[in-house]
Short mmCIF file of C-alpha atoms and ligand atoms in Angstrom, two decimals:
data_model
loop_
_atom_site.label_atom_id
_atom_site.label_comp_id
_atom_site.label_asym_id
_atom_site.label_seq_id
_atom_site.Cartn_x
_atom_site.Cartn_y
_atom_site.Cartn_z
CA UNK A 66 -109.77 159.43 212.30
CA UNK A 67 -107.28 156.95 212.39
CA UNK A 68 -106.31 155.63 208.92
CA UNK A 69 -105.59 152.57 207.65
CA UNK A 70 -101.75 151.92 206.36
CA UNK A 71 -100.04 149.25 204.33
CA UNK A 72 -98.38 146.75 206.21
CA UNK A 73 -95.03 146.63 204.14
CA UNK A 74 -93.38 148.14 201.50
CA UNK A 75 -93.82 144.76 199.16
CA UNK A 76 -97.71 145.57 200.41
CA UNK A 77 -97.57 149.23 198.70
CA UNK A 78 -95.32 147.84 195.39
CA UNK A 79 -97.83 145.08 194.49
CA UNK A 80 -101.04 147.40 195.13
CA UNK A 81 -99.53 150.47 193.18
CA UNK A 82 -97.94 147.51 190.51
CA UNK A 83 -101.39 145.91 190.51
CA UNK A 84 -102.95 149.14 189.85
CA UNK A 85 -100.85 150.07 187.01
CA UNK A 86 -100.80 146.05 185.40
CA UNK A 87 -104.86 146.09 183.90
CA UNK A 88 -106.61 145.93 180.73
CA UNK A 89 -104.15 149.39 179.82
CA UNK A 90 -101.33 146.38 179.29
CA UNK A 91 -103.26 143.70 178.27
CA UNK A 92 -106.04 145.27 176.54
CA UNK A 93 -105.57 148.63 175.41
CA UNK A 94 -101.57 148.13 174.88
CA UNK A 95 -102.01 145.70 172.51
CA UNK A 96 -104.36 147.35 169.95
CA UNK A 97 -102.96 151.07 170.27
CA UNK A 98 -99.63 149.15 169.26
CA UNK A 99 -101.39 147.11 166.24
CA UNK A 100 -102.88 150.05 164.98
CA UNK A 101 -99.55 152.34 164.86
CA UNK A 102 -96.99 150.39 163.71
CA UNK A 103 -95.60 148.62 166.67
CA UNK A 104 -92.26 148.88 167.44
CA UNK A 105 -91.76 152.38 166.83
CA UNK A 106 -95.18 152.88 168.73
CA UNK A 107 -93.12 151.06 171.66
CA UNK A 108 -90.27 153.16 171.18
CA UNK A 109 -92.43 156.07 171.77
CA UNK A 110 -94.17 154.70 174.74
CA UNK A 111 -91.27 154.00 176.31
CA UNK A 112 -89.76 157.29 176.27
CA UNK A 113 -93.05 159.10 177.36
CA UNK A 114 -93.22 156.78 180.44
CA UNK A 115 -89.72 156.91 181.50
CA UNK A 116 -88.63 160.63 180.82
CA UNK A 117 -91.99 162.12 181.38
CA UNK A 118 -94.85 160.30 183.18
CA UNK A 119 -91.86 158.76 186.18
CA UNK A 120 -91.50 162.14 187.38
CA UNK A 121 -95.24 162.54 187.32
CA UNK A 122 -95.61 159.43 189.16
CA UNK A 123 -93.27 161.03 192.06
CA UNK A 124 -95.40 164.21 192.20
CA UNK A 125 -99.01 162.16 192.77
CA UNK A 126 -96.84 160.10 195.30
CA UNK A 127 -95.58 162.97 197.17
CA UNK A 128 -98.66 164.73 197.57
CA UNK A 129 -100.53 161.46 199.12
CA UNK A 130 -97.98 160.52 201.23
CA UNK A 131 -97.40 163.80 202.58
CA UNK A 132 -100.61 165.25 203.15
CA UNK A 133 -102.04 161.54 204.34
CA UNK A 134 -105.56 162.37 203.15
CA UNK A 135 -107.86 162.16 200.23
CA UNK A 136 -107.35 163.52 196.97
CA UNK A 137 -109.58 166.51 197.42
CA UNK A 138 -108.07 167.73 200.57
CA UNK A 139 -104.46 166.75 199.50
CA UNK A 140 -104.52 169.41 197.25
CA UNK A 141 -105.97 172.26 199.66
CA UNK A 142 -103.28 170.79 202.25
CA UNK A 143 -100.55 170.61 200.51
CA UNK A 144 -99.99 174.47 199.39
CA UNK A 145 -102.10 175.93 201.82
CA UNK A 146 -104.33 178.83 200.55
CA UNK A 147 -104.16 178.13 197.02
CA UNK A 148 -107.23 177.45 195.08
CA UNK A 149 -106.36 173.86 193.65
CA UNK A 150 -108.46 171.65 194.76
CA UNK A 151 -109.91 171.69 191.36
CA UNK A 152 -106.75 169.56 190.51
CA UNK A 153 -108.77 166.83 192.95
CA UNK A 154 -112.26 167.40 191.33
CA UNK A 155 -110.24 166.90 187.87
CA UNK A 156 -109.09 163.63 189.23
CA UNK A 157 -112.50 162.31 190.60
CA UNK A 158 -114.22 162.95 187.29
CA UNK A 159 -111.31 160.83 185.66
CA UNK A 160 -112.02 158.19 188.14
CA UNK A 161 -115.64 157.99 187.55
CA UNK A 162 -115.10 158.25 183.49
CA UNK A 163 -112.68 155.44 184.11
CA UNK A 164 -114.82 153.24 186.16
CA UNK A 165 -117.47 154.19 183.79
CA UNK A 166 -116.15 151.82 180.50
CA UNK A 167 -113.58 149.71 182.52
CA UNK A 168 -115.78 147.36 184.57
CA UNK A 169 -117.71 146.88 181.28
CA UNK A 170 -114.31 145.36 179.48
CA UNK A 171 -113.96 143.43 182.85
CA UNK A 172 -117.53 142.07 182.66
CA UNK A 173 -116.26 140.72 179.17
CA UNK A 174 -113.52 139.06 180.66
CA UNK A 175 -115.60 137.07 182.79
CA UNK A 176 -117.82 136.42 179.77
CA UNK A 177 -114.88 134.97 177.89
CA UNK A 178 -113.37 132.63 181.08
CA UNK A 179 -116.97 131.27 181.16
CA UNK A 180 -117.04 130.94 177.55
CA UNK A 181 -113.17 129.31 177.89
CA UNK A 182 -114.37 126.95 180.84
CA UNK A 183 -117.32 125.89 178.37
CA UNK A 184 -114.62 124.98 175.62
CA UNK A 185 -116.79 127.20 173.30
CA UNK A 186 -113.54 128.10 171.59
CA UNK A 187 -112.23 124.44 170.88
CA UNK A 188 -115.58 124.06 169.39
CA UNK A 189 -115.76 126.94 167.06
CA UNK A 190 -111.90 125.66 165.58
CA UNK A 191 -111.97 125.89 161.76
CA UNK A 192 -114.74 129.01 162.06
CA UNK A 193 -114.39 131.41 160.01
CA UNK A 194 -113.19 134.80 161.25
CA UNK A 195 -116.54 136.49 160.79
CA UNK A 196 -118.30 133.96 163.34
CA UNK A 197 -115.54 134.80 166.31
CA UNK A 198 -116.60 138.34 165.60
CA UNK A 199 -119.87 137.74 165.97
CA UNK A 200 -119.23 135.99 169.52
CA UNK A 201 -117.53 139.19 170.33
CA UNK A 202 -120.53 141.36 169.32
CA UNK A 203 -122.75 139.49 171.17
CA UNK A 204 -120.83 139.77 173.99
CA UNK A 205 -120.64 143.68 173.81
CA UNK A 206 -124.21 143.93 172.81
CA UNK A 207 -127.32 145.43 175.42
CA UNK A 208 -128.38 142.23 177.21
CA UNK A 209 -129.12 140.87 180.34
CA UNK A 210 -126.22 138.52 179.96
CA UNK A 211 -123.81 141.78 179.64
CA UNK A 212 -125.49 143.52 182.12
CA UNK A 213 -125.09 140.47 184.60
CA UNK A 214 -121.56 140.49 183.81
CA UNK A 215 -120.97 144.02 184.21
CA UNK A 216 -122.54 143.97 187.63
CA UNK A 217 -120.88 140.73 188.64
CA UNK A 218 -117.18 142.32 188.59
CA UNK A 219 -118.64 145.96 189.65
CA UNK A 220 -119.56 143.92 192.80
CA UNK A 221 -116.18 141.80 192.96
CA UNK A 222 -114.41 145.09 192.82
CA UNK A 223 -116.73 146.79 195.94
CA UNK A 224 -116.26 143.48 197.84
CA UNK A 225 -112.45 143.98 197.97
CA UNK A 226 -112.79 147.78 198.62
CA UNK A 227 -114.90 147.13 201.35
CA UNK A 228 -112.21 145.22 203.38
CA UNK A 229 -110.13 148.51 203.42
CA UNK A 230 -106.55 148.56 202.44
CA UNK A 231 -104.72 146.05 204.52
CA UNK A 232 -107.28 143.59 205.10
CA UNK A 233 -108.69 144.10 201.50
CA UNK A 234 -106.59 145.69 198.71
CA UNK A 235 -103.07 144.33 200.07
CA UNK A 236 -104.02 141.31 201.10
CA UNK A 237 -105.85 140.26 197.85
CA UNK A 238 -102.73 141.92 195.57
CA UNK A 239 -100.05 140.25 197.22
CA UNK A 240 -101.17 136.94 195.79
CA UNK A 241 -102.75 137.97 192.73
CA UNK A 242 -99.78 140.04 191.39
CA UNK A 243 -97.43 137.47 191.53
CA UNK A 244 -99.69 134.83 190.07
CA UNK A 245 -100.45 137.01 187.01
CA UNK A 246 -96.77 137.71 186.11
CA UNK A 247 -96.35 134.10 185.92
CA UNK A 248 -99.23 133.07 184.00
CA UNK A 249 -98.84 136.14 181.35
CA UNK A 250 -95.12 134.58 181.15
CA UNK A 251 -96.50 131.17 180.83
CA UNK A 252 -98.48 132.00 177.42
CA UNK A 253 -95.96 134.29 176.26
CA UNK A 254 -93.17 131.31 176.07
CA UNK A 255 -96.10 129.72 174.38
CA UNK A 256 -96.95 132.08 171.53
CA UNK A 257 -93.52 132.50 170.77
CA UNK A 258 -92.89 128.88 170.00
CA UNK A 259 -95.36 128.63 167.52
CA UNK A 260 -94.51 128.45 164.00
CA UNK A 261 -94.20 131.90 162.21
CA UNK A 262 -94.05 133.75 165.45
CA UNK A 263 -91.00 135.23 164.14
CA UNK A 264 -93.10 137.97 162.31
CA UNK A 265 -94.70 138.95 165.84
CA UNK A 266 -91.01 139.53 167.47
CA UNK A 267 -90.22 141.54 164.43
CA UNK A 268 -93.01 143.32 164.84
CA UNK A 269 -92.58 144.10 168.13
CA UNK A 270 -89.05 145.01 168.35
CA UNK A 271 -88.19 146.18 164.58
CA UNK A 272 -89.12 149.96 164.72
CA UNK A 273 -90.72 151.50 161.38
CA UNK A 274 -90.60 155.31 162.39
CA UNK A 275 -92.41 155.97 159.01
CA UNK A 276 -95.57 154.72 161.12
CA UNK A 277 -95.50 157.62 163.39
CA UNK A 278 -98.26 160.35 163.24
CA UNK A 279 -98.98 163.17 165.30
CA UNK A 280 -101.90 160.96 166.38
CA UNK A 281 -99.10 158.64 167.68
CA UNK A 282 -97.76 160.71 170.17
CA UNK A 283 -101.15 161.80 171.60
CA UNK A 284 -101.88 157.89 171.99
CA UNK A 285 -98.48 157.25 173.45
CA UNK A 286 -99.04 159.79 175.79
CA UNK A 287 -102.51 158.66 176.76
CA UNK A 288 -101.39 155.14 176.94
CA UNK A 289 -98.50 156.01 179.63
CA UNK A 290 -100.96 157.83 181.56
CA UNK A 291 -103.31 155.18 181.55
CA UNK A 292 -101.06 152.44 182.33
CA UNK A 293 -99.44 154.24 184.88
CA UNK A 294 -102.70 155.02 186.76
CA UNK A 295 -101.61 158.69 186.82
CA UNK A 296 -103.48 161.74 186.48
CA UNK A 297 -106.69 160.83 188.39
CA UNK A 298 -105.35 160.26 191.85
CA UNK A 299 -105.16 156.71 192.05
CA UNK A 300 -101.60 156.83 192.93
CA UNK A 301 -101.83 159.87 195.42
CA UNK A 302 -104.66 158.25 196.91
CA UNK A 303 -102.88 154.53 197.96
CA UNK A 304 -99.83 156.95 198.82
CA UNK A 305 -101.78 158.36 201.47
CA UNK A 306 -101.62 154.97 203.08
CA UNK A 307 -97.70 154.81 202.43
CA UNK A 308 -95.85 155.23 205.89
CA UNK A 309 -93.00 157.93 206.07
CA UNK A 310 -90.11 155.84 206.09
CA UNK A 311 -90.65 154.42 202.90
CA UNK A 312 -88.55 155.18 199.57
CA UNK A 313 -90.49 157.29 196.89
CA UNK A 314 -88.45 156.70 194.18
CA UNK A 315 -87.95 153.54 194.65
CA UNK A 316 -91.41 152.48 194.64
CA UNK A 317 -92.91 154.59 192.17
CA UNK A 318 -89.60 153.16 189.67
CA UNK A 319 -90.43 149.63 190.66
CA UNK A 320 -94.22 150.29 189.69
CA UNK A 321 -93.28 151.76 186.64
CA UNK A 322 -90.66 148.99 185.94
CA UNK A 323 -93.53 146.33 186.44
CA UNK A 324 -95.97 147.97 184.45
CA UNK A 325 -93.88 148.17 181.78
CA UNK A 326 -92.46 144.90 181.59
CA UNK A 327 -95.17 143.22 181.99
CA UNK A 328 -97.10 145.73 178.98
CA UNK A 329 -94.01 144.09 176.99
CA UNK A 330 -94.64 140.52 178.35
CA UNK A 331 -98.16 140.95 177.10
CA UNK A 332 -97.20 141.98 173.44
CA UNK A 333 -95.05 139.27 173.48
CA UNK A 334 -97.84 136.93 174.65
CA UNK A 335 -100.37 138.33 172.01
CA UNK A 336 -98.76 139.45 168.59
CA UNK A 337 -96.46 136.50 167.61
CA UNK A 338 -99.90 134.56 168.14
CA UNK A 339 -101.73 136.84 165.86
CA UNK A 340 -98.79 136.95 163.46
CA UNK A 341 -98.35 132.63 163.34
CA UNK A 342 -101.88 132.85 162.72
CA UNK A 343 -101.85 135.03 159.64
CA UNK A 344 -104.50 137.66 161.41
CA UNK A 345 -104.12 141.67 161.59
CA UNK A 346 -102.29 143.44 164.35
CA UNK A 347 -104.38 146.40 163.28
CA UNK A 348 -107.86 144.98 164.34
CA UNK A 349 -108.37 147.94 167.14
CA UNK A 350 -110.24 147.38 170.52
CA UNK A 351 -111.45 143.82 169.29
CA UNK A 352 -107.98 142.63 169.03
CA UNK A 353 -108.15 141.17 172.41
CA UNK A 354 -111.65 139.60 172.09
CA UNK A 355 -112.66 138.87 168.90
CA UNK A 356 -109.11 138.08 167.20
CA UNK A 357 -106.96 135.90 170.15
CA UNK A 358 -109.65 133.25 170.72
CA UNK A 359 -109.67 132.25 167.34
CA UNK A 360 -105.67 131.75 168.17
CA UNK A 361 -107.14 129.84 170.96
CA UNK A 362 -109.28 127.79 168.91
CA UNK A 363 -106.39 126.22 166.96
CA UNK A 364 -103.43 126.37 169.16
CA UNK A 365 -102.57 123.16 170.74
CA UNK A 366 -103.62 123.35 174.06
CA UNK A 367 -105.61 126.20 173.62
CA UNK A 368 -108.44 125.91 175.65
CA UNK A 369 -106.73 125.77 178.78
CA UNK A 370 -104.39 128.26 177.37
CA UNK A 371 -107.54 130.67 177.13
CA UNK A 372 -108.80 129.65 180.22
CA UNK A 373 -105.68 131.19 181.79
CA UNK A 374 -105.84 134.04 179.70
CA UNK A 375 -109.19 135.15 180.57
CA UNK A 376 -108.67 134.71 184.09
CA UNK A 377 -105.00 136.87 184.17
CA UNK A 378 -107.14 139.27 182.04
CA UNK A 379 -110.02 139.54 184.96
CA UNK A 380 -107.43 139.65 187.36
CA UNK A 381 -105.15 142.36 186.37
CA UNK A 382 -108.59 144.30 185.51
CA UNK A 383 -109.73 144.04 189.40
CA UNK A 384 -106.09 145.03 190.64
CA UNK A 385 -106.82 148.39 188.71
CA UNK A 386 -110.48 149.05 189.25
CA UNK A 387 -110.09 148.87 193.48
CA UNK A 388 -107.45 151.72 193.16
CA UNK A 389 -109.87 153.95 191.13
CA UNK A 390 -112.55 152.72 193.63
CA UNK A 391 -110.65 153.73 196.66
CA UNK A 392 -109.74 157.21 195.15
CA UNK A 393 -113.70 157.90 195.49
CA UNK A 394 -114.85 155.77 198.61
CA UNK A 395 -111.67 158.01 200.60
CA UNK A 396 -113.29 161.14 199.54
CA UNK A 397 -116.50 160.18 200.60
CA UNK A 398 -115.59 158.30 203.92
CA UNK A 399 -113.08 161.75 204.86
CA UNK A 400 -115.57 164.45 203.56
CA UNK A 401 -118.85 163.22 204.40
CA UNK A 402 -117.61 161.07 207.40
CA UNK A 403 -119.61 158.26 206.22
CA UNK A 404 -118.38 154.74 207.03
CA UNK A 405 -116.52 152.73 204.60
CA UNK A 406 -119.56 150.23 203.81
CA UNK A 407 -121.64 153.06 203.00
CA UNK A 408 -119.29 154.91 201.03
CA UNK A 409 -118.45 152.11 199.09
CA UNK A 410 -122.04 150.79 198.56
CA UNK A 411 -122.85 154.41 197.25
CA UNK A 412 -120.29 155.19 195.03
CA UNK A 413 -120.21 151.69 193.64
CA UNK A 414 -123.89 152.06 192.67
CA UNK A 415 -123.03 155.15 190.86
CA UNK A 416 -120.50 153.87 188.80
CA UNK A 417 -122.72 150.70 188.12
CA UNK A 418 -125.24 153.08 187.00
CA UNK A 419 -123.03 155.25 184.76
CA UNK A 420 -121.51 152.14 183.49
CA UNK A 421 -124.87 150.67 182.01
CA UNK A 422 -124.85 153.38 179.70
CA UNK A 423 -121.84 152.54 178.56
CA UNK A 424 -123.02 149.08 178.35
CA UNK A 425 -125.57 149.99 176.06
CA UNK A 426 -124.08 152.34 173.39
CA UNK A 427 -120.49 151.72 171.96
CA UNK A 428 -120.26 155.60 171.38
CA UNK A 429 -120.71 156.16 174.60
CA UNK A 430 -118.07 153.43 175.62
CA UNK A 431 -115.70 154.74 173.30
CA UNK A 432 -116.13 158.47 174.70
CA UNK A 433 -115.06 157.38 177.93
CA UNK A 434 -112.65 155.51 176.82
CA UNK A 435 -110.62 157.81 174.79
CA UNK A 436 -111.94 161.06 176.29
CA UNK A 437 -110.59 159.90 179.84
CA UNK A 438 -107.09 158.79 179.06
CA UNK A 439 -106.37 161.34 176.01
CA UNK A 440 -108.00 164.62 177.87
CA UNK A 441 -108.52 164.01 181.14
CA UNK A 442 -105.57 162.09 182.68
CA UNK A 443 -103.12 164.06 180.84
CA UNK A 444 -104.61 167.83 181.76
CA UNK A 445 -104.89 166.49 185.33
CA UNK A 446 -100.99 165.54 184.87
CA UNK A 447 -100.50 168.99 183.53
CA UNK A 448 -102.21 170.68 186.51
CA UNK A 449 -100.44 168.56 188.81
CA UNK A 450 -97.00 169.35 187.40
CA UNK A 451 -97.85 172.65 187.70
CA UNK A 452 -99.11 172.81 191.06
CA UNK A 453 -95.86 170.52 192.18
CA UNK A 454 -93.65 172.58 190.60
CA UNK A 455 -94.82 176.44 190.75
CA UNK A 456 -97.81 176.95 192.80
CA UNK A 457 -96.50 174.88 195.90
CA UNK A 458 -92.75 175.30 197.42
CA UNK A 459 -90.91 172.73 195.51
CA UNK A 460 -88.73 172.25 198.44
CA UNK A 461 -91.83 169.98 200.02
CA UNK A 462 -91.05 167.74 196.77
CA UNK A 463 -87.48 167.69 197.64
CA UNK A 464 -87.92 167.19 201.60
CA UNK A 465 -90.30 164.37 200.62
CA UNK A 466 -88.77 162.11 198.25
CA UNK A 467 -85.62 162.31 200.16
CA UNK A 468 -87.52 161.32 203.73
CA UNK A 469 -86.54 164.82 205.15
CA UNK A 470 -82.85 164.06 204.09
CA UNK A 471 -82.23 160.85 205.32
CA UNK A 472 -82.05 159.22 201.69
CA UNK A 473 -79.45 160.19 199.23
CA UNK A 474 -79.50 160.57 195.66
CA UNK A 475 -77.30 161.61 192.50
CA UNK A 476 -77.44 165.66 192.50
CA UNK A 477 -77.97 165.60 188.70
CA UNK A 478 -80.86 163.08 188.67
CA UNK A 479 -82.51 165.18 191.34
CA UNK A 480 -81.87 168.32 189.07
CA UNK A 481 -83.33 166.54 185.92
CA UNK A 482 -86.50 165.58 188.05
CA UNK A 483 -87.24 169.12 189.25
CA UNK A 484 -86.25 170.39 185.09
CA UNK A 485 -88.79 167.52 184.06
CA UNK A 486 -91.28 168.41 186.68
CA UNK A 487 -91.12 172.65 185.80
CA UNK A 488 -90.27 173.30 182.51
CA UNK A 489 -90.34 169.97 180.00
CA UNK A 490 -93.50 168.17 181.25
CA UNK A 491 -95.75 171.35 181.18
CA UNK A 492 -94.34 172.39 177.66
CA UNK A 493 -94.48 168.52 176.34
CA UNK A 494 -98.12 167.48 177.66
CA UNK A 495 -99.36 171.20 176.68
CA UNK A 496 -98.20 170.76 173.29
CA UNK A 497 -99.65 166.90 172.54
CA UNK A 498 -102.58 167.93 174.17
CA UNK A 499 -103.33 171.20 172.25
CA UNK A 500 -102.03 169.51 168.89
CA UNK A 501 -104.64 166.78 170.05
CA UNK A 502 -107.59 168.34 170.61
CA UNK A 503 -107.26 171.15 167.55
N1 PFF B 1448 -103.68 151.38 184.88
C1 PFF B 1448 -104.65 150.95 184.64
C2 PFF B 1448 -104.45 149.89 183.56
O1 PFF B 1448 -103.20 149.76 182.60
O2 PFF B 1448 -105.20 149.40 183.40
C3 PFF B 1448 -105.92 151.34 184.29
C4 PFF B 1448 -106.18 152.95 185.55
C5 PFF B 1448 -106.05 152.48 186.60
C6 PFF B 1448 -105.95 153.96 184.80
C7 PFF B 1448 -106.55 153.15 187.87
C8 PFF B 1448 -105.83 155.41 185.80
C9 PFF B 1448 -105.88 155.12 187.15
F1 PFF B 1448 -106.17 155.97 188.13
#
C-alpha cells in the first residue's frame, strides 16, 4: 500500500508540535502548577521533560519511522518474533481514553468562544465569583448544549483527519501553529502589563520547594508524558509518515522545546492575570473556565482578549486530537484494510459515544483524565523504553537516529541517551508509578 507522507521538515515539526501543544499546555499545566506550588513544580516538570521524556520521544520517533506502519504492526516489526505488540494495544487504549475526555474540554472551548462573541463576560463585569462558577457548571452539565458542542468538536477533528496527512493534518497545522504562538504571546504581554502582575511572575519563577510532595512527582511525570504526547503512539504514528532523510534528534528536540516554551508562555498569560485580580491559582481544573472569564470581564479590552483566548484554546486542542484520532484510524486502515473514510467515521463514532459518558458524569471524566496521564501513558513509556532498550537490538535505535551513520552527534550525548533509555527511565518511571499507585 502506498502510504501518505509529510511534505517537508517544517510540516513534520508543526504537526508534532501541534500534537504536543494542546489543552495540556493551556488547561492542564496551569491548574496543576497552581495546585502544586508554581515554580517548584515547573522545575520538576522541566527535569522530567528534558532528562527523561526527550529520549522517550526519540524512541517513539525511531520505532515509527523505522517501520513506517501503524502502532500495532510497528511493535511486531521492530523486534520481530517478540510478543510486544501488547505495547501497541496499551497505546490504543490510551488514545481511546484521552479521546474520551479531551473533546469534552474542546467542546467547552467552543461554548466559550460563542459566549465571548456574544459579550457574555463583559455583561457579567463586577458579578461575584459564584456566577462565573455557575456558568462553568452550566457549561459542564449534561445538556443538549454540551452534547452539541462535544459533537461539533469531534466532527471537526474527524474532518481534518479525513483529508489525510499531507492534505489534512499538515495543511491545517501549518498555519494554525504559528498563529497560535502569536496569539498567546499577545495575551501574555497583556497579562504581564496588568497592575499587580508581579506576584504572578513570582509564583511562576520563584520556587518554593517546601510545596513539593510525592504527588507532585507523579503529577509532573504524568504531565510531561501528556504534554509531549508520548506513551500512546501519537508521535510514533506521525513518525511513520516521515521520510528517512529527516533528522530525528533535531525534530524531537524542537518539538519538546516548542511545547515547553508554549507551556511557559501560557503560564505567563494566565498566572499574572490571576494574581492581578486577587484570585487563587489553586482552583484546580476550573481555573481556565471559571476563573479566567472573570478576569476577561474586568480587564480593559477583555472581551476581545476572551474571544482570542478561547479560539487559541480550540485550535491548540484540535491540532492535538487529530494526532490521537490518527493513531486509531491508521490501525483500522492497515489492519482491517478499510478506506480512510470508513475508518475515520467508525473511530469517531466510537470515541463520540464513549465521550458522552464523560459529558454525563464528572467522575467518569476525572477517571479518564487522571488515569490516562498518570497511569497509561507512563506505563506505555516504561514498556517502550524496555522494548527499545532491551527487547529489540539497541543498534537499530542507534542506526535510526544517525540515519545509518550519516548524521554525527557527540559520543557522550549518545551514551547518555542510551543510559537514560536502558536504566534511568525504567527505574524512575517504575518508582514514581509504584509510589503513586500504592
Ligand atoms: N499533548 C496534548 C496536550 O498537551 O494537550 C495531549 C495529547 C495528545 C496527549 C496526544 C497524548 C497524545 F498522544
